[in-house]
Short mmCIF file of C-alpha atoms and ligand atoms in Angstrom, two decimals:
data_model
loop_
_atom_site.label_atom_id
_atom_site.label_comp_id
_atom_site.label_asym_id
_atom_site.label_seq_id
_atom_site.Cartn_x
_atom_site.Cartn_y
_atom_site.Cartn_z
CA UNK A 13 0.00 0.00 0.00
CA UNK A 14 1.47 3.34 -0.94
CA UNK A 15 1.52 6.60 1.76
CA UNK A 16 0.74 8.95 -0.29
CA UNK A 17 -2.97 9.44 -1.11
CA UNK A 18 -4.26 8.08 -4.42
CA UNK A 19 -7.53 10.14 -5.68
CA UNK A 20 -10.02 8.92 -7.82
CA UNK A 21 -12.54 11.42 -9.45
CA UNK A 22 -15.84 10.53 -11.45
CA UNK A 23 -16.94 11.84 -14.46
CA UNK A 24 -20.89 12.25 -14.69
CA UNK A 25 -23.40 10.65 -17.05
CA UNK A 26 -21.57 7.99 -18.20
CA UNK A 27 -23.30 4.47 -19.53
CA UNK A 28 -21.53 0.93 -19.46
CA UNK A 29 -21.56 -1.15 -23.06
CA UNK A 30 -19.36 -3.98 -24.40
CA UNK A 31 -17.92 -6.98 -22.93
CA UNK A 32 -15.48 -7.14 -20.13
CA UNK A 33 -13.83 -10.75 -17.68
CA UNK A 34 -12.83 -8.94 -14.42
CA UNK A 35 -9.50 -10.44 -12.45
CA UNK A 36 -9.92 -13.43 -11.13
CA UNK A 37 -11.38 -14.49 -7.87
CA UNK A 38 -9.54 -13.54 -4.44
CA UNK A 39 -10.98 -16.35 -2.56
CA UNK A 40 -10.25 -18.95 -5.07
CA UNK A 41 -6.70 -17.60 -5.81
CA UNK A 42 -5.41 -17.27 -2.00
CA UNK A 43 -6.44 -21.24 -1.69
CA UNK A 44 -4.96 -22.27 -5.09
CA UNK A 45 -1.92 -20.87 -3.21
CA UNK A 46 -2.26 -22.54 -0.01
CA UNK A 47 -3.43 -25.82 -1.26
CA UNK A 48 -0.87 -26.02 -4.38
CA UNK A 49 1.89 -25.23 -1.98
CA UNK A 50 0.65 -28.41 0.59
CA UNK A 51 0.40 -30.74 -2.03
CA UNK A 52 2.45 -33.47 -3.79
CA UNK A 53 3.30 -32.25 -7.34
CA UNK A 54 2.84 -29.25 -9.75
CA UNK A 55 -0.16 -27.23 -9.60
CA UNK A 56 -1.01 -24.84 -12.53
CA UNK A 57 -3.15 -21.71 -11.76
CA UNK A 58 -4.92 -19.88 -15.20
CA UNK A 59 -6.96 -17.17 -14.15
CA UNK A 60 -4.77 -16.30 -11.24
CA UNK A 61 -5.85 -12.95 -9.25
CA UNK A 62 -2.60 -10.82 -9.33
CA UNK A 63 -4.02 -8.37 -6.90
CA UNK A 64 -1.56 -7.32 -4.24
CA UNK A 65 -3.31 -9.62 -1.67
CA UNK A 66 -2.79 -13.10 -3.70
CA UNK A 67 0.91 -11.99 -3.99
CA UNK A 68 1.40 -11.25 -0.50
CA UNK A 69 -0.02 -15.01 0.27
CA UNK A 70 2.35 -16.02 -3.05
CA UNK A 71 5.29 -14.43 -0.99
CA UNK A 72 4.46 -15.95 2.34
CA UNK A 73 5.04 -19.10 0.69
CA UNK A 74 7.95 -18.94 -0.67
CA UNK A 75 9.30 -17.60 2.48
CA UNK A 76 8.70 -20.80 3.59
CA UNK A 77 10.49 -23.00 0.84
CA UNK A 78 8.05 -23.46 -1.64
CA UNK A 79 9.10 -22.73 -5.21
CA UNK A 80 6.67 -21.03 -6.92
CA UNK A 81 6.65 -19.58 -10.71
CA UNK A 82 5.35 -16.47 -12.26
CA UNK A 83 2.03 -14.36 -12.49
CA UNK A 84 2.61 -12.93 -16.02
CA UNK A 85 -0.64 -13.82 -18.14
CA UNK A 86 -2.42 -14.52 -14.49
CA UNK A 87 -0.75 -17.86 -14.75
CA UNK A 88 0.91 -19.25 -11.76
CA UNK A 89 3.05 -23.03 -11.75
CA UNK A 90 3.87 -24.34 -7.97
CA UNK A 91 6.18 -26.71 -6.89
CA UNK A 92 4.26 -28.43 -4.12
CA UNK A 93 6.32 -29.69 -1.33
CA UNK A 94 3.70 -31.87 0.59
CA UNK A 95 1.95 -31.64 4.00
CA UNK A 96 5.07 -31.39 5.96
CA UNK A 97 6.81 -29.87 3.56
CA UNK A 98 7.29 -26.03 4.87
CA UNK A 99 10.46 -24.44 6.01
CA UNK A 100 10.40 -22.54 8.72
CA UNK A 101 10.24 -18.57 7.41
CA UNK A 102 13.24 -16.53 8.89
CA UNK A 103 11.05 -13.78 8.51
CA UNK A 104 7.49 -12.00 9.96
CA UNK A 105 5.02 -13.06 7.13
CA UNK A 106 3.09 -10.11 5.45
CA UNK A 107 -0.30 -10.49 4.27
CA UNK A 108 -0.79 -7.06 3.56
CA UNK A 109 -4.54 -5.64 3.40
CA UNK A 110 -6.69 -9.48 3.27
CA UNK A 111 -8.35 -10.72 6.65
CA UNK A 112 -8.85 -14.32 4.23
CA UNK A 113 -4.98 -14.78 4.49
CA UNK A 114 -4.24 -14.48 7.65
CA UNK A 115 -7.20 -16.26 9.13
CA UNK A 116 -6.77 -19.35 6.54
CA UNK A 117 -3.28 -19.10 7.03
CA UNK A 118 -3.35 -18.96 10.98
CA UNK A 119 -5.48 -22.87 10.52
CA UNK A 120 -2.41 -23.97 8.40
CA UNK A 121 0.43 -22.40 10.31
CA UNK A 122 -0.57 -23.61 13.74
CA UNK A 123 -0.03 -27.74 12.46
CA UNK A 124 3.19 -27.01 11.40
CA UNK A 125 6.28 -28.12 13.69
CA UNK A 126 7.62 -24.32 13.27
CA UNK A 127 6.90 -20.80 14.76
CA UNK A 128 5.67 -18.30 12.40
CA UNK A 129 4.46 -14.51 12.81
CA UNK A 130 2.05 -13.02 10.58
CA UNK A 131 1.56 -9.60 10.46
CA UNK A 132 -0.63 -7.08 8.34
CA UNK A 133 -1.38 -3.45 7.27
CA UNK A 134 -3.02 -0.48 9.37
CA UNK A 135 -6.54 -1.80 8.56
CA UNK A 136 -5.52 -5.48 9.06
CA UNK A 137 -3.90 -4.64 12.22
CA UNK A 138 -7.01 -3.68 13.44
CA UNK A 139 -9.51 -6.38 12.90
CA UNK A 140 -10.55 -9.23 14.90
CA UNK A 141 -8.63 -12.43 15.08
CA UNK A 142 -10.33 -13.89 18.21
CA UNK A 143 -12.96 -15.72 15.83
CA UNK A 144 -10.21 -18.11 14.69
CA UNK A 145 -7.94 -18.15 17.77
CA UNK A 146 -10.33 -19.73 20.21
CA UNK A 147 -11.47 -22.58 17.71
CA UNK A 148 -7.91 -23.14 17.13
CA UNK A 149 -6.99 -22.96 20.71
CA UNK A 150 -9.70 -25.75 21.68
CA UNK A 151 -7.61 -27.92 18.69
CA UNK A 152 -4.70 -27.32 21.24
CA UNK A 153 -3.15 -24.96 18.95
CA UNK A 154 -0.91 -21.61 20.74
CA UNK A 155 -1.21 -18.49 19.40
CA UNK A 156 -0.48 -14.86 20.90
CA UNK A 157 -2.45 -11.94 19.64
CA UNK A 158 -2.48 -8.12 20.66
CA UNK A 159 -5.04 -7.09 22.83
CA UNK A 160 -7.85 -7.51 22.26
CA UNK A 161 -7.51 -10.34 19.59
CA UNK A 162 -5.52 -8.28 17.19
CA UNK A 163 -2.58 -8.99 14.93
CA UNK A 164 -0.12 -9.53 15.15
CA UNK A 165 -0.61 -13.34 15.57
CA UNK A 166 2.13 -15.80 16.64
CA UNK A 167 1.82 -18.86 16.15
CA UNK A 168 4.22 -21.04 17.95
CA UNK A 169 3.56 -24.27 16.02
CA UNK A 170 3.43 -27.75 16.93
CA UNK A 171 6.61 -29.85 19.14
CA UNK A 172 8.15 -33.10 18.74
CA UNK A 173 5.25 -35.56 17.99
CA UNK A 174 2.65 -33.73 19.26
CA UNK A 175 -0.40 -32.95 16.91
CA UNK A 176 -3.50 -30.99 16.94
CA UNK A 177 -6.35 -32.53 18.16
CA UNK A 178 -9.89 -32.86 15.84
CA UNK A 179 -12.71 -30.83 17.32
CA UNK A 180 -16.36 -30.12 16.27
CA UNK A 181 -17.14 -26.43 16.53
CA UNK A 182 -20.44 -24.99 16.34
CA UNK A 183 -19.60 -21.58 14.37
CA UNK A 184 -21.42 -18.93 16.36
CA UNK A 185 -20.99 -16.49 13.21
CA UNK A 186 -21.83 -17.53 9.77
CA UNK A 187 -17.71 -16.78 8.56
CA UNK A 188 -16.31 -18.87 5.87
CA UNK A 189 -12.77 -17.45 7.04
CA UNK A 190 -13.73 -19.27 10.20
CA UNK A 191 -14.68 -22.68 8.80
CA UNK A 192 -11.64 -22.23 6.88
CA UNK A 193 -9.02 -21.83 9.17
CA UNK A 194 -10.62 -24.79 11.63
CA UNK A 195 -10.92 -27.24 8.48
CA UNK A 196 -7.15 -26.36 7.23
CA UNK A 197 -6.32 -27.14 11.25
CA UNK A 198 -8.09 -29.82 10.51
CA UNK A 199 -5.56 -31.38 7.43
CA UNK A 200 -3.07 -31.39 10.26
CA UNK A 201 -5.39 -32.42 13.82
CA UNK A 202 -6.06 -36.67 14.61
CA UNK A 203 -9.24 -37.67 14.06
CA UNK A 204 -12.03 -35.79 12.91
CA UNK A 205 -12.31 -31.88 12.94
CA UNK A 206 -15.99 -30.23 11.75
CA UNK A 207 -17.76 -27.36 11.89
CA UNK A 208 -21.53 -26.83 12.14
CA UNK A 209 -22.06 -23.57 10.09
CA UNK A 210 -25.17 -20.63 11.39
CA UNK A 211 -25.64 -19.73 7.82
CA UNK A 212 -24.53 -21.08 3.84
CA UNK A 213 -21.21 -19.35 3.59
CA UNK A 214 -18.96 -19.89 0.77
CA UNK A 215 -17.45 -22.93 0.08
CA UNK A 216 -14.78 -22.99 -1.67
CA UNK A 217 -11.97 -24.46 0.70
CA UNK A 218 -14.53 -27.35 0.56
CA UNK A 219 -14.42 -27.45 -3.34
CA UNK A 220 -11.38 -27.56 -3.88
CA UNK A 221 -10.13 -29.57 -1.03
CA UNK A 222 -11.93 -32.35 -2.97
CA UNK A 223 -10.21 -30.74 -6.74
CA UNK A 224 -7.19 -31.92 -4.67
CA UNK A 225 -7.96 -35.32 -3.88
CA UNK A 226 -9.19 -34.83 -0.10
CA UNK A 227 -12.28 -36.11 1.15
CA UNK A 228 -14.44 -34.02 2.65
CA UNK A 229 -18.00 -34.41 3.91
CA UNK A 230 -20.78 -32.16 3.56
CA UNK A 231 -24.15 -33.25 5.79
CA UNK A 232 -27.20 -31.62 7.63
CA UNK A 233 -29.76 -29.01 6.68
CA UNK A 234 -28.51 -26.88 3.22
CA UNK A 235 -25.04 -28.93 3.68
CA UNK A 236 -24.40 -26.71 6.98
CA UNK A 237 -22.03 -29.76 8.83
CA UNK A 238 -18.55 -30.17 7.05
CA UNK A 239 -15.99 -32.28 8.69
CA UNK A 240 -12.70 -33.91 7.52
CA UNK A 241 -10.35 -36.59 8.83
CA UNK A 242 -6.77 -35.44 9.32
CA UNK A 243 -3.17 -37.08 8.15
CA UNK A 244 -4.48 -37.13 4.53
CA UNK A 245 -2.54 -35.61 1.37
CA UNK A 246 -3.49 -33.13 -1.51
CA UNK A 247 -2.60 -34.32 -4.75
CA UNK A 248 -1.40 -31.29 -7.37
CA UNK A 249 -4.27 -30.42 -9.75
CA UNK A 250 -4.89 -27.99 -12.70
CA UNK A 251 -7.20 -24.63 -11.60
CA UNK A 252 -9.15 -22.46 -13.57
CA UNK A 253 -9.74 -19.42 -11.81
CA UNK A 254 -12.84 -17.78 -12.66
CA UNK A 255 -13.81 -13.79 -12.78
CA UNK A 256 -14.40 -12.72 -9.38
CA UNK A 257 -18.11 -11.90 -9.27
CA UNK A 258 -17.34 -9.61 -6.24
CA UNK A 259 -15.32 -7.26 -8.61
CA UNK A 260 -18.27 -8.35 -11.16
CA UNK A 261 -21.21 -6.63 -8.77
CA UNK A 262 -19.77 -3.12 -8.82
CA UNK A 263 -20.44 -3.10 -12.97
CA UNK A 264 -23.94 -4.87 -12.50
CA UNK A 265 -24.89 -2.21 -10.43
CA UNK A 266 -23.49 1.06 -12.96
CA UNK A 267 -25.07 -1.37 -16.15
CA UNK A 268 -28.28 -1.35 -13.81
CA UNK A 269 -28.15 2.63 -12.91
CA UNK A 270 -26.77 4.36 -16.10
CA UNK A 271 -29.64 4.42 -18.38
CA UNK A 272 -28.36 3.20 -21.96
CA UNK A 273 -25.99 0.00 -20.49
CA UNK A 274 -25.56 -3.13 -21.72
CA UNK A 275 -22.85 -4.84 -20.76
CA UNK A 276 -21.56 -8.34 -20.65
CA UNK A 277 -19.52 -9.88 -18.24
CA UNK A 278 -17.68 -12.62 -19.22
CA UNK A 279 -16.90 -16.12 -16.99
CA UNK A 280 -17.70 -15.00 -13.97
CA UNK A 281 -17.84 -17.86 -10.98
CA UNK A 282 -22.12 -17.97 -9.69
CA UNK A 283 -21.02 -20.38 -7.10
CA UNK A 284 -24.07 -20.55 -5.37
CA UNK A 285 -22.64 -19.54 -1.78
CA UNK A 286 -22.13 -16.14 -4.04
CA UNK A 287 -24.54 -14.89 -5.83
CA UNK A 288 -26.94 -13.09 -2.99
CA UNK A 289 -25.94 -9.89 -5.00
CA UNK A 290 -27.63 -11.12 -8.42
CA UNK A 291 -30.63 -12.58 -6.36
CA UNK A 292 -30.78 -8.92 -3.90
CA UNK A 293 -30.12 -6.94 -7.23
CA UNK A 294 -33.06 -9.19 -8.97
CA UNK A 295 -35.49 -8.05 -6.23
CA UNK A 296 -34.87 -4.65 -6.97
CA UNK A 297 -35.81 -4.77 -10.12
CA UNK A 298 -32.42 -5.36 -12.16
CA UNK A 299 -32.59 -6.83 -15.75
CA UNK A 300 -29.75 -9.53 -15.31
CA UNK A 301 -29.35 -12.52 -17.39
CA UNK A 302 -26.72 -15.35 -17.59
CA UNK A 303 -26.09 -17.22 -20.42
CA UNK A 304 -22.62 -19.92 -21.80
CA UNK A 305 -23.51 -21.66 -17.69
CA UNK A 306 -20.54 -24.20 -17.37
CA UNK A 307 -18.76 -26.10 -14.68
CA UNK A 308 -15.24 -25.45 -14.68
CA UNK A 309 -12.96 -27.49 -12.25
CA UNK A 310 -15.51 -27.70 -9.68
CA UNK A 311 -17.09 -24.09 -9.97
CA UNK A 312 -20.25 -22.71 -11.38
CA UNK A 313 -19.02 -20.16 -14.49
CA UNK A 314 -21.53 -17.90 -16.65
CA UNK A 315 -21.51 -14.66 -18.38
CA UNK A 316 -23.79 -12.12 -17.12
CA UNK A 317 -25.60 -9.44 -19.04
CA UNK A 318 -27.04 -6.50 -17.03
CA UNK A 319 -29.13 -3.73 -18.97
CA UNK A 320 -30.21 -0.54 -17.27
CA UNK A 321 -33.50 -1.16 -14.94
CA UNK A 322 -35.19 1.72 -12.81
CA UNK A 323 -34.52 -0.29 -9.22
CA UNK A 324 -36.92 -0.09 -6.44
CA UNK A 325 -36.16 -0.24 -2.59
CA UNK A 326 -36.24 -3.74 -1.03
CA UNK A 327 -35.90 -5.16 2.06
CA UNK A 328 -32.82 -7.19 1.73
CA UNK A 329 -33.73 -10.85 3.07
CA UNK A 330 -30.94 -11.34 6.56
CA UNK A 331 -30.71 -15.24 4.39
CA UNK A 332 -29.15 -13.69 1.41
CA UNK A 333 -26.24 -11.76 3.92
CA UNK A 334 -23.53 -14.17 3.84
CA UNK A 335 -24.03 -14.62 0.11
CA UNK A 336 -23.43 -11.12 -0.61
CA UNK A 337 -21.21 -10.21 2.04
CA UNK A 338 -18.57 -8.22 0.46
CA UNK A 339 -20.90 -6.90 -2.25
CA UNK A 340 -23.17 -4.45 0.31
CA UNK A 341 -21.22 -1.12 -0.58
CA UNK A 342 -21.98 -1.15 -4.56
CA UNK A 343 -25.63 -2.65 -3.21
CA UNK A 344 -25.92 0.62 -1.36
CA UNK A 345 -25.10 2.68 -3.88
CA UNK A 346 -27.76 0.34 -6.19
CA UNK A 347 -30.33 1.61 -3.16
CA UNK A 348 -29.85 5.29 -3.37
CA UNK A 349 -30.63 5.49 -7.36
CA UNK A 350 -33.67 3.09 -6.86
CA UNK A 351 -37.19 4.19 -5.61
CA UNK A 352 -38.23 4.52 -2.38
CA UNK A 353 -36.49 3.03 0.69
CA UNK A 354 -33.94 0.06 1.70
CA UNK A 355 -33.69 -1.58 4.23
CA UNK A 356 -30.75 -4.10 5.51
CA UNK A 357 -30.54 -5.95 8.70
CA UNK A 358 -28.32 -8.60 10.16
CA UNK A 359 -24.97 -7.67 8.66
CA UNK A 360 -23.42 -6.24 11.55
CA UNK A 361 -20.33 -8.66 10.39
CA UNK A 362 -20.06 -5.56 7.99
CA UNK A 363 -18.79 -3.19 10.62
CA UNK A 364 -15.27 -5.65 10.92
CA UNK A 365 -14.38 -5.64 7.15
CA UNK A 366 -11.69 -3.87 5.14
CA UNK A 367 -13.46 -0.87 7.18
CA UNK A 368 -16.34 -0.17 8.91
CA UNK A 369 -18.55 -0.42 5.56
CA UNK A 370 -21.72 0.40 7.41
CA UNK A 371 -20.68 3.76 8.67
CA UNK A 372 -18.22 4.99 5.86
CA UNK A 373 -20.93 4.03 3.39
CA UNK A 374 -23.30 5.58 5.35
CA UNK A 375 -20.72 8.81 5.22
CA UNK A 376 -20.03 9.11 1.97
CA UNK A 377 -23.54 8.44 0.61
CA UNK A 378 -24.59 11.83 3.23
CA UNK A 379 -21.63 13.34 1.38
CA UNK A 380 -23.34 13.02 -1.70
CA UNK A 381 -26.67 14.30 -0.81
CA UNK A 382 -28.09 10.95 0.56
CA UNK A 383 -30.66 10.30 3.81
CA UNK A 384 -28.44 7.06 4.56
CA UNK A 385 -28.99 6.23 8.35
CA UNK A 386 -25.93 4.02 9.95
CA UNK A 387 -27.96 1.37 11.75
CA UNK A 388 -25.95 -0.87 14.71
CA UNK A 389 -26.72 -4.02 12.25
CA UNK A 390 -27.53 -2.96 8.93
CA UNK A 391 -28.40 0.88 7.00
CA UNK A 392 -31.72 2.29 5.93
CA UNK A 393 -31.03 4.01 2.49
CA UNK A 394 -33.63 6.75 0.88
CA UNK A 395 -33.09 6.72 -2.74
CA UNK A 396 -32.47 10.19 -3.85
CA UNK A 397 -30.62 12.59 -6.88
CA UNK A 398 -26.63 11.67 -5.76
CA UNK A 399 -24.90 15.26 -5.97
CA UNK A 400 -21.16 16.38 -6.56
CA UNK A 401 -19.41 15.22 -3.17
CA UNK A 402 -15.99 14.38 -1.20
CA UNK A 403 -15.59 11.05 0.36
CA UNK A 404 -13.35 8.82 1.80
CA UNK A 405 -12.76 5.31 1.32
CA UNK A 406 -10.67 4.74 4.61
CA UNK A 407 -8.32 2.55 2.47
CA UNK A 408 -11.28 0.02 1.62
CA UNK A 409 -10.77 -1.28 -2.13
CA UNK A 410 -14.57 -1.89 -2.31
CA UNK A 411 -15.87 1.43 -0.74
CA UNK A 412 -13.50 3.29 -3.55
CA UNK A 413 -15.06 1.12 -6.43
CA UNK A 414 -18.50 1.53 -4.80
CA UNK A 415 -18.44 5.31 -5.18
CA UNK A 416 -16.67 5.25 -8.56
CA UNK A 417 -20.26 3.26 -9.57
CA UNK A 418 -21.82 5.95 -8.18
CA UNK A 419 -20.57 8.38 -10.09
CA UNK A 420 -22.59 7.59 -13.13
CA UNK A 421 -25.53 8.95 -11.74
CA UNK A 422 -24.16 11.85 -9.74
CA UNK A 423 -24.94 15.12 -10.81
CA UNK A 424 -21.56 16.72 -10.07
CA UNK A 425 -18.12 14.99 -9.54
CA UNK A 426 -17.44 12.78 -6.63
CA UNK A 427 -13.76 12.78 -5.35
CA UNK A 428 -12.99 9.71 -3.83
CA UNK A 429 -10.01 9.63 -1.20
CA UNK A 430 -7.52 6.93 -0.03
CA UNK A 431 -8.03 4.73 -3.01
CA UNK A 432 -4.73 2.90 -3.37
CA UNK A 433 -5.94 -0.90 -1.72
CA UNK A 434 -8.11 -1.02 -4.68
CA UNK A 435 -5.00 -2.74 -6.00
CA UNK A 436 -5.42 -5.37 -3.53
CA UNK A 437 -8.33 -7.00 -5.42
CA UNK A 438 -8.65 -5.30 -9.13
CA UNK A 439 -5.59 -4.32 -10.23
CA UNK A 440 -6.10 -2.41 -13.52
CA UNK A 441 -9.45 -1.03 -12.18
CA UNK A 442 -9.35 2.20 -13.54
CA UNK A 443 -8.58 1.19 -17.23
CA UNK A 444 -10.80 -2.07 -17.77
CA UNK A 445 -13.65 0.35 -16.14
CA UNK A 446 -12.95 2.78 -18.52
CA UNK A 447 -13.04 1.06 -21.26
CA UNK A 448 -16.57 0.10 -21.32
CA UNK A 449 -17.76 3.84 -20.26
CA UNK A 450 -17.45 4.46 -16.70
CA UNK A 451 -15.81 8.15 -16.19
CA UNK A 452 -13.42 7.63 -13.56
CA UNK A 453 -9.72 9.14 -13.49
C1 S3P B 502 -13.82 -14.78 2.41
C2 S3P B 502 -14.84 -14.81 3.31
C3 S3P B 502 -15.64 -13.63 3.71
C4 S3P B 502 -15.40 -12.45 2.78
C5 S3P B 502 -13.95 -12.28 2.42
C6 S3P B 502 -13.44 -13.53 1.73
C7 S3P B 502 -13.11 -16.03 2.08
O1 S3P B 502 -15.32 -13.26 5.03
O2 S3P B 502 -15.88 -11.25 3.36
O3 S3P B 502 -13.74 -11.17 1.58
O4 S3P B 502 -12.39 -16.07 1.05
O5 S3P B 502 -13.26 -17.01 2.83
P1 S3P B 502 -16.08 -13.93 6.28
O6 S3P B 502 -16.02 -15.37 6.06
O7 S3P B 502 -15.33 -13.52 7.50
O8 S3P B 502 -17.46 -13.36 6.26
#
């Protein structure tokens, strides 16, 4: 992340047309890391997010022995080096701006016979590790935080022939960084580790656990048990990585608001654990339709076409939450250019993210002339005419993009401050948003 303060500014009365693939998915492409790096042989990545987050995870790695090639062409090649394969790092690991990488990486790191320290950025510094460090701790694994919960975490490893030890937990937050880091525990505990999931979250690590060979079991009401068997191996496989439909939902909301859009986007992953922004965008009104629906290596894939809709105000089912998790801030701009009023509830997981999305969004929206009420679990949006405005994204990649969306149907410019981390999940932003007609600079 660079110091000084990078500025976007939006040009009014713009309309999105064409075609456009967006990077590939974050999720997907920090466990392609992780996984490739555990297993036995040579994984190839295609597709490959080279966002600054996935690279940080990409370093971590090889800090710890494992030889891995390239990102030119969003192709990746790594040299596997088994289960118990790590070196230990000499160094702090950095993993930059992404709560997903440390929290999955924490699971991992705390089955390994070494110590390890992972650290993060001003934002990541801040946010709650607790979540992961008491399931963990129950596994027997040791791990010092900051107060508080907070990075950085160290994680002092495993001795001699001890091991972890398989637990169920009973996830009191629907978190698939939670599952995550107890299930890659897990890979490395005796016996049986499982979780018991609240709410669908996504599941990925599941998905391609299984692409590598591991067997993984998915039981109860909507598949909400998971549970593994630890000492097993990963076997190298080939993954496609598909367009990240998080970086997707900021252009079906501008093709939705700019009147005149059409605009395709091309093989984007509709995993179902991620598409509550399609289905909370469809009950608003939007005019979305997919078409070329594949499976590739174990993952829904479509193209998406969004034409301009008038929205209307909805309130947004608490079910469809974890499905559209990091997709509220573009869904809040998508309220204040529909009719009437929305309404969301339940999400107060949205207050621990990148930034406090609930409140900044809530600020910036007021900025730029909209009645958008900060709730302690959610935000009640009246649509309205979005003026000229400052904001400031607080360093969150998705508030920045959110209000570059909105400036398609703002009657003046909107400034947007503190805009750099929008490298950390769509590097090239600015040009491949350009390029099918959205005026931001
Ligand atoms: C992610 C899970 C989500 C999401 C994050 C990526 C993942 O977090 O917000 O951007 O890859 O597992 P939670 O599981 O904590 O909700």
């Amino acid at each position: 992340m660079s110091n000084s303060n990078t500025v976007f500014k939006t040009t009014p009365n713009g309309k999105l047309k064409g075609s456009l693939r967006v990077p590939g998915d974050k999720s997907m492409s920090h466990r392609s890391i992780m996984l490739g790096s555990l297993a036995t042989g040579t994984t190839q990545v295609t597709g490959f997010l080279t966002g600054e987050d996935c690279i940080a995870t990409m370093n971590a790695f090889r800090a710890m022995g494992v030889n891995i090639e390239g990102h030119e062409n969003k192709q990746v090649t790594i040299h596997g080096v088994g289960m118990n394969g790590l070196s230990a790092p000499t160094e702090d690991l950095d993993m930059g701006n992404s709560g997903t990488a440390m929290r999955l990486m924490t699971g991992l790191l705390a089955g390994q016979n070494f110590e390890s320290t992972l650290i993060g950025d001003k934002s990541l510094s801040t946010r709650p590790m607790n979540r992961i460090t008491k399931p963990l701790a129950m596994m027997g694994a040791k791990i010092d935080t900051e107060e508080g919960g907070r990075p950085p975490l160290k994680i002092k490893g495993i001795q001699g022939e001890s091991k972890l030890k398989g637990i169920h937990y009973d996830m009191p937050i629907a978190s698939a960084q939670v599952k995550s880091a107890v299930l890659l525990a897990g890979l490395y505990a005796e016996g049986e580790t499982s979780v018991t999931e609240p709410g669908i979250t996504r599941d990925h690590s599941e998905r391609m656990l299984r692409g590598f060979g591991y067997d993984v079991t998915t039981t109860g009401e909507n598949g909400s048990h998971i549970s593994l068997q630890g000492g097993g191996k990963l076997t190298a496989c080939n993954i496609d990585v598909p367009a990240d439909i998080s970086s997707a939902a900021f252009f079906m909301v501008g093709a939705s608001i700019a009147e005149g859009s059409d605009l395709t986007l091309e093989h984007v992953g509709i995993n179902p654990t991620r598409t509550g922004v399609i289905d909370i965008l469809k009950l608003m009104g939007a005019d979305i339709t997919l078409s070329n629906e594949k499976e590739v290596g174990g993952e829904p894939v479509a193209d998406i076409r969004i034409r301009s809709a008038q929205l209307k105000g909805i309130n947004i089912p608490e079910a469809l939450v974890p499905l559209a998790i990091d997709e509220f801030p573009v869904i809040f701009v998508a309220a204040a250019c529909a009719t009437g009023k929305t309404v969301l509830t339940g999400a107060e997981e949205l207050r621990v993210k990148e930034s406090d999305r609930i409140q900044v969004m809530a600020d910036g929206l007021n900025a730029c002339g909209i009645d958008a009420q900060a709730t302690p679990d959610g935000i009640i949006i009246q649509s309205g005419q979005l003026t000229a405005g400052e904001v400031d994204s607080h360093g969150d990649h998705r508030i920045a993009m959110a209000f570059s969306i909105a400036g398609l149907r703002a009657k003046g410019e909107i400034i947007i401050n503190d805009c750099a981390n929008v490298d950390t999940s769509f590097p090239d932003f600015i040009k491949l948003a350009s390029a099918v007609g959205l005026g931001v600079s």
